[in-house]
Structures are given as C-alpha cells and as structure tokens.
Amino acid sequence: MNLETARTLGAALPGKIVVDISNPLNENYDGLVTKPGTSAAETIRAMLPADAKLLKAFNTTFAGTLVPGDLAGQPLDVYIAGDDDSAKATLADLVRAGGLNPVDVGALERARQLEALGFLGITLQFRLNTGFGTAWKLVLPAAA
C-alpha cells in the first residue's frame, strides 16, 4: 500500500488487515524518502482507521522470486512487522501456505529496518547485475 492508496481506501478498511509492501525510494533510487526515525509503513498507519491492522511485509522479496517461492533450494523468507499479533499470525499462515518462511521481526517500528533492507537489496541488484533474482535469508543455528 502506498500513501495515495491509503488516502483513497483508508476509510473503507476498519478492522481489516492491511499489508504494506512498499519501498519508499526516491526517484533516483539512491535514497529513501522517509525522514530518519520513521517509515513509510508508520506514515501509512497514521492514515488508516484506528482499528485497521497494518503490517509491513514482502518489501524485501522481489516479485520474480515469489513465483517459484525459493532460491537456491531455500524457501524465501518473508519478514513481517506489526503491532497486532493476531494479524501477524494470519499473515504468517498465508505465507506458509504459499511455501514461504514467515519471520516475525517485531513491532511496526521494525518497518524502518525492513525498508532500509529493501533499499539495500534494490541497490545491490544494479551494482551486482543480478536482475532482481536474489533474496535475503536469515540463517538460524541448528537446533540443539
């Protein structure tokens, strides 16, 4: 969801789970348009009804990798930030049903880091000429 969509549809979203997938890049793709200490997701949240459940997710996952759902034999990670645990659980179930791996990164304010990670991933595509065919993967230690 972007700001214009939030303005247009916001009033129709009370009680709904809303997923912001945006990356707030400037027109030159060399920086974020958000001010330090905030995120596009937090800005969008302020435009929605109080009982809408805004989540940040999918902004670090490129569209081309979502079709197969994995990369190098590993399921894609989908990082989810939000303040409503029930909404995050619902989205995590949807992510799992799609064969992907949900990773709960915490409160909506973590969208600040997710947007920075999305920006880094996008800039690396140009630098490394990978054609948006990469993915971020959280590698966990083996279970004891």
XYZ file of N, CA and C in Angstrom:
432
model
N 0.852 -1.166 0.000
C 0.000 0.000 0.000
C 0.896 1.226 0.000
N 0.563 2.207 -0.818
C 1.305 3.459 -0.805
C 0.435 4.563 -0.221
N 0.986 5.752 -0.115
C 0.256 6.854 0.530
C -1.031 7.201 -0.207
N -0.983 7.240 -1.530
C -2.181 7.580 -2.306
C -3.275 6.539 -2.103
N -2.908 5.280 -2.090
C -3.885 4.211 -1.858
C -4.458 4.305 -0.447
N -3.606 4.616 0.521
C -4.077 4.771 1.899
C -5.076 5.921 1.996
N -4.790 7.022 1.308
C -5.726 8.149 1.309
C -7.056 7.773 0.675
N -6.988 7.047 -0.436
C -8.187 6.692 -1.200
C -9.027 5.625 -0.508
N -8.380 4.585 0.014
C -9.109 3.436 0.557
C -9.193 3.390 2.074
N -8.436 4.233 2.741
C -8.326 4.151 4.194
C -9.635 4.036 4.935
N -10.602 4.847 4.591
C -11.875 4.846 5.311
C -12.630 3.528 5.158
N -12.316 2.764 4.117
C -13.011 1.503 3.868
C -12.328 0.309 4.544
N -11.312 0.570 5.373
C -10.508 -0.527 5.912
C -10.600 -0.739 7.427
N -11.662 -0.270 8.095
C -11.708 -0.511 9.540
C -11.743 -2.008 9.843
N -10.915 -2.423 10.792
C -10.874 -3.809 11.219
C -10.157 -4.750 10.269
N -9.694 -4.263 9.145
C -9.050 -5.114 8.138
C -7.552 -5.227 8.391
N -6.982 -6.338 7.929
C -5.530 -6.495 7.893
C -5.058 -5.867 6.590
N -4.126 -4.938 6.701
C -3.579 -4.226 5.546
C -2.080 -4.502 5.522
N -1.568 -4.890 4.359
C -0.148 -5.199 4.229
C 0.521 -4.153 3.344
N 1.497 -3.479 3.912
C 2.296 -2.509 3.159
C 3.515 -3.229 2.608
N 3.636 -3.270 1.282
C 4.766 -3.928 0.628
C 5.725 -2.906 0.021
N 5.484 -1.637 0.267
C 6.225 -0.583 -0.428
C 7.667 -0.442 0.033
N 8.465 0.101 -0.863
C 9.813 0.553 -0.561
C 9.855 2.027 -0.940
N 9.985 2.915 0.050
C 9.863 4.352 -0.201
C 11.143 4.966 -0.784
N 11.462 4.595 -2.019
C 12.671 5.090 -2.669
C 12.420 6.429 -3.351
N 13.463 7.224 -3.427
C 13.345 8.470 -4.183
C 13.398 8.150 -5.677
N 13.180 9.154 -6.501
C 13.078 8.917 -7.942
C 14.395 8.479 -8.581
N 15.516 8.702 -7.918
C 16.816 8.285 -8.445
C 17.262 6.919 -7.910
N 16.477 6.321 -7.040
C 16.804 5.027 -6.424
C 18.114 5.077 -5.631
N 18.438 6.253 -5.108
C 19.677 6.354 -4.330
C 19.431 6.786 -2.893
N 18.201 6.695 -2.444
C 17.873 7.029 -1.066
C 16.405 6.790 -0.772
N 16.079 6.824 0.511
C 14.695 6.692 0.953
C 14.087 8.080 1.092
N 12.803 8.194 0.874
C 12.125 9.480 1.007
C 11.603 9.728 2.418
N 11.666 8.739 3.263
C 11.194 8.900 4.636
C 12.241 9.639 5.472
N 11.765 10.334 6.464
C 12.659 11.027 7.385
C 13.261 10.032 8.367
N 14.465 10.290 8.850
C 15.061 9.401 9.854
C 14.121 9.217 11.055
N 14.090 8.013 11.597
C 13.264 7.746 12.766
C 11.825 7.413 12.451
N 11.512 7.168 11.175
C 10.160 6.766 10.805
C 10.226 5.863 9.584
N 9.073 5.430 9.110
C 8.992 4.563 7.941
C 7.746 4.911 7.140
N 7.728 4.454 5.900
C 6.523 4.623 5.095
C 5.356 3.905 5.757
N 5.625 2.730 6.324
C 4.565 1.963 6.975
C 3.935 2.751 8.125
N 4.764 3.399 8.924
C 4.231 4.179 10.044
C 3.427 5.380 9.546
N 3.849 5.960 8.443
C 3.108 7.076 7.849
C 1.755 6.595 7.341
N 1.755 5.452 6.679
C 0.508 4.869 6.192
C -0.404 4.516 7.360
N 0.158 3.949 8.422
C -0.634 3.562 9.596
C -1.428 4.742 10.132
N -0.803 5.912 10.140
C -1.462 7.110 10.661
C -2.628 7.554 9.780
N -2.714 7.076 8.558
C -3.774 7.471 7.621
C -4.958 6.506 7.636
N -4.802 5.387 8.318
C -5.843 4.354 8.327
C -6.724 4.466 9.560
N -7.901 3.848 9.532
C -8.739 3.828 10.730
C -7.983 3.208 11.905
N -8.298 3.631 13.098
C -7.577 3.192 14.298
C -7.586 1.678 14.463
N -8.655 1.002 14.013
C -8.717 -0.441 14.212
C -8.226 -1.255 13.009
N -7.701 -0.591 11.984
C -7.063 -1.326 10.885
C -5.748 -1.896 11.414
N -5.376 -3.058 10.928
C -4.182 -3.754 11.412
C -3.129 -3.719 10.306
N -2.235 -2.750 10.380
C -1.229 -2.587 9.337
C -0.009 -3.447 9.624
N 0.427 -4.180 8.608
C 1.635 -4.984 8.674
C 2.574 -4.553 7.562
N 3.859 -4.654 7.809
C 4.876 -4.453 6.777
C 5.401 -5.820 6.421
N 5.369 -6.179 5.132
C 5.866 -7.481 4.689
C 6.076 -7.460 3.183
N 6.849 -8.391 2.698
C 7.106 -8.622 1.282
C 7.964 -7.546 0.608
N 8.322 -6.478 1.299
C 9.092 -5.424 0.633
C 10.539 -5.828 0.377
N 11.016 -6.870 1.027
C 12.389 -7.328 0.804
C 12.431 -8.532 -0.138
N 11.282 -8.936 -0.648
C 11.169 -10.099 -1.523
C 10.817 -9.617 -2.926
N 11.651 -9.912 -3.892
C 11.407 -9.452 -5.261
C 10.330 -10.285 -5.932
N 9.529 -9.637 -6.752
C 8.396 -10.286 -7.416
C 8.823 -11.514 -8.205
N 9.924 -11.435 -8.911
C 10.371 -12.552 -9.734
C 10.729 -13.797 -8.941
N 11.122 -13.637 -7.698
C 11.447 -14.799 -6.875
C 10.214 -15.367 -6.177
N 9.150 -14.584 -6.094
C 7.930 -15.073 -5.447
C 7.243 -16.162 -6.261
N 7.370 -16.114 -7.568
C 6.700 -17.111 -8.405
C 7.203 -18.509 -8.068
N 8.515 -18.758 -8.099
C 8.972 -20.096 -7.697
C 8.917 -20.295 -6.182
N 9.039 -19.210 -5.404
C 8.935 -19.309 -3.945
C 10.203 -19.728 -3.241
N 11.229 -20.036 -4.023
C 12.500 -20.391 -3.397
C 13.639 -19.888 -4.263
N 14.818 -19.943 -3.688
C 16.025 -19.539 -4.398
C 17.149 -20.427 -3.889
N 17.872 -21.018 -4.802
C 18.966 -21.923 -4.452
C 18.501 -23.042 -3.514
N 17.267 -23.517 -3.744
C 16.741 -24.615 -2.941
C 16.243 -24.222 -1.562
N 16.232 -22.948 -1.256
C 15.781 -22.457 0.052
C 14.464 -21.694 -0.108
N 13.468 -21.969 0.741
C 12.239 -21.171 0.671
C 12.543 -19.715 1.027
N 11.857 -18.819 0.365
C 12.065 -17.399 0.635
C 11.602 -17.038 2.034
N 12.321 -16.136 2.668
C 11.897 -15.561 3.938
C 11.028 -14.343 3.659
N 9.936 -14.226 4.393
C 9.084 -13.043 4.339
C 9.095 -12.434 5.733
N 9.703 -11.271 5.845
C 9.824 -10.586 7.131
C 8.547 -9.793 7.376
N 7.982 -9.955 8.581
C 6.693 -9.353 8.924
C 6.856 -8.496 10.168
N 6.471 -7.220 10.056
C 6.475 -6.303 11.196
C 5.053 -5.809 11.424
N 4.679 -5.674 12.692
C 3.350 -5.157 13.002
C 3.085 -5.185 14.489
N 2.068 -4.456 14.877
C 1.740 -4.330 16.296
C 0.615 -5.270 16.739
N 0.005 -5.993 15.818
C -1.108 -6.884 16.150
C -0.667 -8.330 15.935
N -0.496 -9.064 17.028
C -0.002 -10.446 16.935
C -0.945 -11.356 16.161
N -2.235 -11.152 16.308
C -3.203 -11.981 15.588
C -3.099 -11.741 14.083
N -2.976 -10.503 13.688
C -2.835 -10.179 12.262
C -1.538 -10.763 11.714
N -0.452 -10.683 12.501
C 0.816 -11.262 12.055
C 0.696 -12.770 11.913
N -0.006 -13.426 12.822
C -0.195 -14.876 12.742
C -1.005 -15.244 11.500
N -2.024 -14.455 11.185
C -2.829 -14.704 9.984
C -1.976 -14.585 8.736
N -1.159 -13.529 8.662
C -0.290 -13.367 7.501
C 0.767 -14.466 7.449
N 1.305 -14.851 8.595
C 2.297 -15.932 8.635
C 1.691 -17.228 8.088
N 0.430 -17.517 8.421
C -0.240 -18.708 7.896
C -0.360 -18.628 6.375
N -0.693 -17.460 5.854
C -0.794 -17.264 4.408
C 0.574 -17.455 3.748
N 1.609 -16.903 4.354
C 2.971 -17.041 3.832
C 3.374 -18.515 3.785
N 3.124 -19.248 4.880
C 3.439 -20.683 4.930
C 2.661 -21.462 3.879
N 1.390 -21.113 3.706
C 0.560 -21.799 2.711
C 1.117 -21.603 1.301
N 1.836 -20.525 1.092
C 2.471 -20.277 -0.197
C 3.848 -20.897 -0.317
N 4.252 -21.684 0.683
C 5.536 -22.359 0.642
C 6.709 -21.491 1.052
N 6.429 -20.350 1.659
C 7.464 -19.418 2.084
C 7.652 -19.493 3.597
N 8.707 -18.866 4.087
C 9.034 -18.913 5.505
C 8.767 -17.550 6.157
N 7.744 -17.442 7.022
C 7.493 -16.164 7.696
C 8.492 -15.940 8.828
N 8.946 -14.697 8.961
C 9.837 -14.320 10.054
C 9.237 -13.081 10.716
N 8.759 -13.241 11.949
C 8.193 -12.128 12.718
C 9.358 -11.303 13.257
N 9.488 -10.063 12.766
C 10.607 -9.215 13.189
C 10.233 -8.252 14.309
N 8.975 -8.281 14.748
C 8.581 -7.448 15.874
C 7.558 -6.384 15.507
N 7.598 -5.307 16.252
C 6.618 -4.226 16.142
C 6.720 -3.494 14.802
N 5.699 -2.710 14.497
C 5.660 -1.971 13.236
C 6.862 -1.051 13.077
N 7.424 -0.562 14.165
C 8.593 0.313 14.035
C 9.780 -0.409 13.386
N 9.781 -1.745 13.380
C 10.834 -2.501 12.681
C 10.739 -2.308 11.174
N 9.622 -1.752 10.697
C 9.491 -1.433 9.267
C 10.604 -0.490 8.825
N 11.128 0.303 9.733
C 12.235 1.210 9.403
C 13.425 0.414 8.883
N 13.750 -0.677 9.573
C 14.873 -1.505 9.150
C 14.518 -2.337 7.908
N 13.274 -2.800 7.824
C 12.870 -3.556 6.640
C 12.935 -2.683 5.390
N 12.539 -1.424 5.509
C 12.603 -0.528 4.355
C 14.050 -0.230 3.976
N 14.925 -0.113 4.962
C 16.344 0.075 4.671
C 16.918 -1.186 4.008
N 16.509 -2.364 4.479
C 16.965 -3.614 3.884
C 16.451 -3.754 2.450
N 15.212 -3.365 2.228
C 14.661 -3.371 0.869
C 15.450 -2.454 -0.044
N 15.789 -1.266 0.440
C 16.592 -0.313 -0.325
C 17.958 -0.903 -0.653
N 18.621 -1.506 0.329
C 19.926 -2.114 0.089
C 19.818 -3.221 -0.961
N 18.801 -4.069 -0.837
C 18.614 -5.142 -1.811
C 18.416 -4.622 -3.222
N 17.649 -3.559 -3.360
C 17.409 -2.972 -4.680
C 18.700 -2.391 -5.251
N 19.446 -1.656 -4.445
C 20.679 -1.055 -4.963
C 21.706 -2.121 -5.331
N 21.724 -3.229 -4.599
C 22.655 -4.301 -4.938
C 22.323 -4.947 -6.279
N 21.048 -4.963 -6.655
C 20.674 -5.548 -7.944
C 21.382 -4.829 -9.088
N 21.431 -3.509 -8.998
C 22.093 -2.719 -10.038
C 23.608 -2.897 -9.967
N 24.133 -2.869 -8.776
C 25.587 -2.971 -8.581
C 26.125 -4.340 -9.000
N 25.389 -5.397 -8.668
C 25.842 -6.760 -8.944
C 25.235 -7.362 -10.212
N 24.318 -6.607 -10.839
C 23.666 -7.043 -12.078
C 23.014 -8.417 -11.920
N 22.204 -8.560 -10.889
C 21.568 -9.848 -10.600
C 20.133 -9.954 -11.127
N 19.636 -8.898 -11.754
C 18.300 -8.975 -12.351
C 17.186 -9.220 -11.354
N 17.337 -8.717 -10.147
C 16.322 -8.873 -9.103
C 16.023 -10.352 -8.837
N 17.076 -11.157 -8.901
C 16.927 -12.592 -8.673
C 17.570 -13.067 -7.380
N 17.712 -12.165 -6.402
C 18.308 -12.529 -5.125
C 17.253 -12.496 -4.022
N 17.650 -12.943 -2.845
C 16.743 -12.915 -1.695
C 17.560 -12.808 -0.414
N 16.975 -12.177 0.590
C 17.577 -12.142 1.920
C 17.158 -13.398 2.662
N 18.101 -14.051 3.321
C 17.800 -15.277 4.058
C 18.378 -15.173 5.457
N 17.569 -15.409 6.464
C 18.009 -15.477 7.836
C 18.423 -16.922 8.115
N 19.692 -17.133 8.358
C 20.192 -18.487 8.601
C 20.283 -18.680 10.108
N 19.520 -19.625 10.620
C 19.454 -19.886 12.055
C 20.420 -21.008 12.428
N 20.902 -21.003 13.664
C 21.772 -22.112 14.091
C 20.955 -23.401 14.176
N 21.641 -24.521 14.046
C 20.979 -25.821 14.145
C 20.367 -25.976 15.532
N 19.208 -26.615 15.568
C 18.524 -26.844 16.852
C 19.377 -27.770 17.717
N 19.408 -27.484 19.016
C 20.220 -28.302 19.951
C 19.558 -29.637 20.200
